[in-house]
Short mmCIF file of C-alpha atoms in Angstrom, two decimals:
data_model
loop_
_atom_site.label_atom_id
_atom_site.label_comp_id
_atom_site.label_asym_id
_atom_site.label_seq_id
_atom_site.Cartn_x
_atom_site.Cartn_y
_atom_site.Cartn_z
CA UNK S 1 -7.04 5.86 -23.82
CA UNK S 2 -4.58 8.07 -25.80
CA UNK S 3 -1.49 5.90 -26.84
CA UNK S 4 1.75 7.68 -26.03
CA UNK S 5 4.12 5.28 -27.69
CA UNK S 6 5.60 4.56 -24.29
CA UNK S 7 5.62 0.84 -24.17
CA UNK S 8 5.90 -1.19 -20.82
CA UNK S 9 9.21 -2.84 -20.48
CA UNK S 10 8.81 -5.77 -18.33
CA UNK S 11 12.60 -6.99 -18.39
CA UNK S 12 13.76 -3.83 -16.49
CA UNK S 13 13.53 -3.62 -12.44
CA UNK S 14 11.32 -0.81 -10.82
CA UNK S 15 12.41 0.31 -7.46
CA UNK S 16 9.04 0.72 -6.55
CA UNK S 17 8.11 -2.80 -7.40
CA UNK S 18 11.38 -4.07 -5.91
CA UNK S 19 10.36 -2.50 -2.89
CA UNK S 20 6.66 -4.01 -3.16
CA UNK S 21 8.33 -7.63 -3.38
CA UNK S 22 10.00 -6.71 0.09
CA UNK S 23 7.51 -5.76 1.94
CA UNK S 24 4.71 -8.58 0.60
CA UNK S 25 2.90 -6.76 -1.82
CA UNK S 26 1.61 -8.91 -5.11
CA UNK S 27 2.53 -5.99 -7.38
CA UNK S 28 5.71 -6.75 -9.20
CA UNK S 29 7.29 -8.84 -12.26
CA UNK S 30 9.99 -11.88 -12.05
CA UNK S 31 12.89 -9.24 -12.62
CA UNK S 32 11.55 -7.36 -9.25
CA UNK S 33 12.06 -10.33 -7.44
CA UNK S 34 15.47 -11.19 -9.46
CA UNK S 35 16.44 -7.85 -7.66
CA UNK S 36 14.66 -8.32 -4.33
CA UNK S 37 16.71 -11.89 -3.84
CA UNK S 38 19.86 -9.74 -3.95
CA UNK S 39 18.99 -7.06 -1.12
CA UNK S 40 20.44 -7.49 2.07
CA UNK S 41 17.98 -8.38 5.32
CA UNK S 42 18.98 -5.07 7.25
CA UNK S 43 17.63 -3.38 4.13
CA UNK S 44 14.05 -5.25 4.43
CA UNK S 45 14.16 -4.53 8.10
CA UNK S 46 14.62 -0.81 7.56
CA UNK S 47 12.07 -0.21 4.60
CA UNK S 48 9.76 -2.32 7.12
CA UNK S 49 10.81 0.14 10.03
CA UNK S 50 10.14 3.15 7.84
CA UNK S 51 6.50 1.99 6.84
CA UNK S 52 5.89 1.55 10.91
CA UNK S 53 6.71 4.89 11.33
CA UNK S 54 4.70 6.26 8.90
CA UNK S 55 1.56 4.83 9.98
CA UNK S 56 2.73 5.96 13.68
CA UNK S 57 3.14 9.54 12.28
CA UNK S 58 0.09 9.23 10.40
CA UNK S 59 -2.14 7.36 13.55
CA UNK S 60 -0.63 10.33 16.02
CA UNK S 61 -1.43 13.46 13.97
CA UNK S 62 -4.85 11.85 13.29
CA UNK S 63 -5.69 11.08 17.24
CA UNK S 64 -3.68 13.93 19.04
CA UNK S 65 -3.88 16.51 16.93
CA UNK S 66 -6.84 16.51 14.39
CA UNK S 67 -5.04 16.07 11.19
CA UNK S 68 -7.12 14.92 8.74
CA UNK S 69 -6.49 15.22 5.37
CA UNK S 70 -2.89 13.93 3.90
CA UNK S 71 -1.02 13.89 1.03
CA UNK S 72 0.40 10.71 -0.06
CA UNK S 73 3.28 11.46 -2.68
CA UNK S 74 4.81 7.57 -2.89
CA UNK S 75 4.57 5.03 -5.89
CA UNK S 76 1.29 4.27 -5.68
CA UNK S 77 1.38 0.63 -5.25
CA UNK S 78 -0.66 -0.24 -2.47
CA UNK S 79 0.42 -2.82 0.13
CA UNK S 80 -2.09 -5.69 1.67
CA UNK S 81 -3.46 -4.35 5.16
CA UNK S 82 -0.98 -5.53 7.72
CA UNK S 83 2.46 -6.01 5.32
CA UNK S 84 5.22 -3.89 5.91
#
C-alpha cells in the first residue's frame, strides 16, 4: 500500500466515530467516547430516530416500490445488526 505521509492521529475526535460510540458500534478510540460522554440524551435519541427512518425509507422503497439498488454515501463505519 502506497504511503501518503498522512499519519493517523488518534488523540483527535472523529464525528463519525463519535457518532459510532452513540449508537453502539465498537468502532471508535477513548477520545470518541471522551466526546460521546459530553452529548446530550435528546441528541442520542435523534441520531437513533434518524437511523429508524432510514431503514423505514430504505425497507418501503424496497417492498412497495421495487427499489433495489442504493447508494450509501455515509462514513462507512458499519453498525452491529439491531443498534441504532
Amino acid at each position: 500500500m502506497a504511503d501518503h505521509g498522512v499519519a493517523l492521529r488518534y488523540d483527535v475526535p472523529s464525528s463519525a466515530r463519535v457518532v459510532n460510540k452513540l449508537l453502539g458500534g465498537k468502532d471508535n478510540y477513548d477520545i470518541d467516547g471522551v466526546v460521546a460522554a459530553t452529548v446530550s440524551k435528546r441528541f442520542v435519541v435523534a441520531l437513533r430516530e434518524a437511523r429508524r427512518f432510514l431503514l423505514r425509507a430504505v425497507n418501503v422503497l424496497s417492498t412497495e416500490h421495487g427499489v433495489h439498488q442504493y447508494v450509501d454515501l455515509g462514513c462507512g463505519m458499519p453498525l452491529p445488526s439491531g443498534r441504532g
